[in-house]
Each structure stands twice: as C-alpha cells, then as structure tokens.
C-alpha cells in the first residue's frame, strides 16, 4: 500500500524532500493554490501532486517545512482541517523554531486530536547520491514515523519529549549561523577599513579552517539571509529574555535583515563579501 505524505510547502527544502520520497514510491501531496509559476514547476519537477485541503488532511503523514515565522499559522490551518477527520495524520513540524514555539504548535495540533512529532532538519536539501540532511525527531510519537527511514530520509530519534529536537536545531544553528554572522560582519568591517588582505592573510596563517569556512559560507548566506532573520529571533527566544547572549542573536537577526535588504538594492555589502571569498579561492 502506497504511503501518502503531504509536504507544506514546496520551497527549496520541501520540494527536495518530496523528490527523495517520490523516488522511493511515496505519493507526495502539496497545496499549490495561489502559488507562482516557478513554484508550480518546482513542485512538478519534484513529483509533487497538487491537492485540496481535504486530501492533505487525509495523508498518512504531514511534514510542515516552512519559514519559521509561518509555522504557527500553518499549524492552525492544519488543525482546522484535521479536527473533522476520524483518521488523523501524524503531523511533523520540521521548522527552525524554539522550544516554546514548538510546544505551542503541539498544543494546536493536539486540539485536533492528531499525533505530533517535533523535528529539526540539519543539513542542505537532499541531493542525488547523498544521504542527508538529517531529520532529528523527538516526542512520544517520533517512532510512529519510522517508515521515513525506509523512504529515503535520514531519520534520527532524539530521546526526549517534544522540544528536544527543536532544542538541538536551535543550538546547532546558533553555532553554525552565528559563526557566519560574526565572520561576515568582521570581513565587511575589515574590508571597509582597508584591511581585507591583511585579515585574509592572517586567517590563512593562524585560522585556516575558519578561512576555508568563510570562503563557502559568505557567498552561500547572501541569498538565504532573509530566511535567517526569523530563525535568529527564534534562537534568541530559545535562550530566553534574561540570558545575556539573547541580544546577540537579536543583533544577528537585524544584521541578516540588513544583508537581505542590501541584496535587493545595490548589494554593496553582499558584493564585498563575495569579493573577499573569491580572493580566498584565488590564493588557495
């Protein structure tokens, strides 16, 4: 019997996950109402089938893969669809949200009497020939979606309640994307002060691993900066308002917001980061 999985929404990660599942014989549904031509094409290329709300609510598993700022609204929408159904899908929130947010989402889905799984995705969208990314799952119903392991996803159980997987995601992203935030800010400051070459040379001598990471991370972050704004605020919330480092991540949110806006306009700062990274590659 074919497993039916609904993925909302067909963005870069969602469509790549859908392609992986489709390759393993899964019927993958999504909502395409009001979507752009580019999204319609991406969904079709990934093997996703456009479905109405009733069909989505009838899936075996629903994966929520949206920007963190949209996660609660999607949960409310799903709860409204599921509450009327006798057979409930397992709802898996895969978004980069903090523990308080995911507990709120669990409560919303629970109001529809549907089983809920907390998940955190670590890694890039699935690519042909690669195993990743890792899907960390927690909560009492995490093992209810163990079938995903046989359907091409790298499923890893985090022992603990709902919130454990999101805590892992917040901590990991706080380190990795925090380093990208620090690196980009300092590279731009050095460049504008005329010290880019000196910084690059010193990092090559004393911190080659960091320099190698910046070579990749700086150009990679520019088109993603707009998505990282809400995630930084979720990490700030994860630490809590009384934590001294909470404001660090609020600062990163404002920094990524600036870079996202900059990329829409003259992209002066974005271009300087690309030049720094390109010059690293030339010297290697």
Tab-separated table of N, CA and C in Angstrom, residues 9 71 76 106 145 194 201 236:
chain	number	residue	atom	x	y	z
A	9	UNK	N	5.651	23.558	2.743
A	9	UNK	CA	5.242	23.921	1.389
A	9	UNK	C	6.343	23.489	0.414
A	71	UNK	N	5.235	28.987	10.822
A	71	UNK	CA	4.977	27.655	11.371
A	71	UNK	C	3.692	27.591	12.195
A	76	UNK	N	-2.196	26.069	12.765
A	76	UNK	CA	-3.607	26.423	12.982
A	76	UNK	C	-4.464	26.009	11.795
A	106	UNK	N	2.492	22.076	19.184
A	106	UNK	CA	1.985	20.784	19.675
A	106	UNK	C	0.584	20.948	20.263
A	145	UNK	N	6.709	7.616	12.869
A	145	UNK	CA	7.104	7.992	11.510
A	145	UNK	C	8.421	7.315	11.116
A	194	UNK	N	40.047	48.898	4.831
A	194	UNK	CA	41.237	48.652	4.021
A	194	UNK	C	42.119	47.525	4.512
A	201	UNK	N	45.167	37.112	5.001
A	201	UNK	CA	46.491	36.501	5.162
A	201	UNK	C	46.694	35.960	6.576
A	236	UNK	N	17.107	33.505	19.755
A	236	UNK	CA	17.079	34.458	20.859
A	236	UNK	C	16.015	34.058	21.877
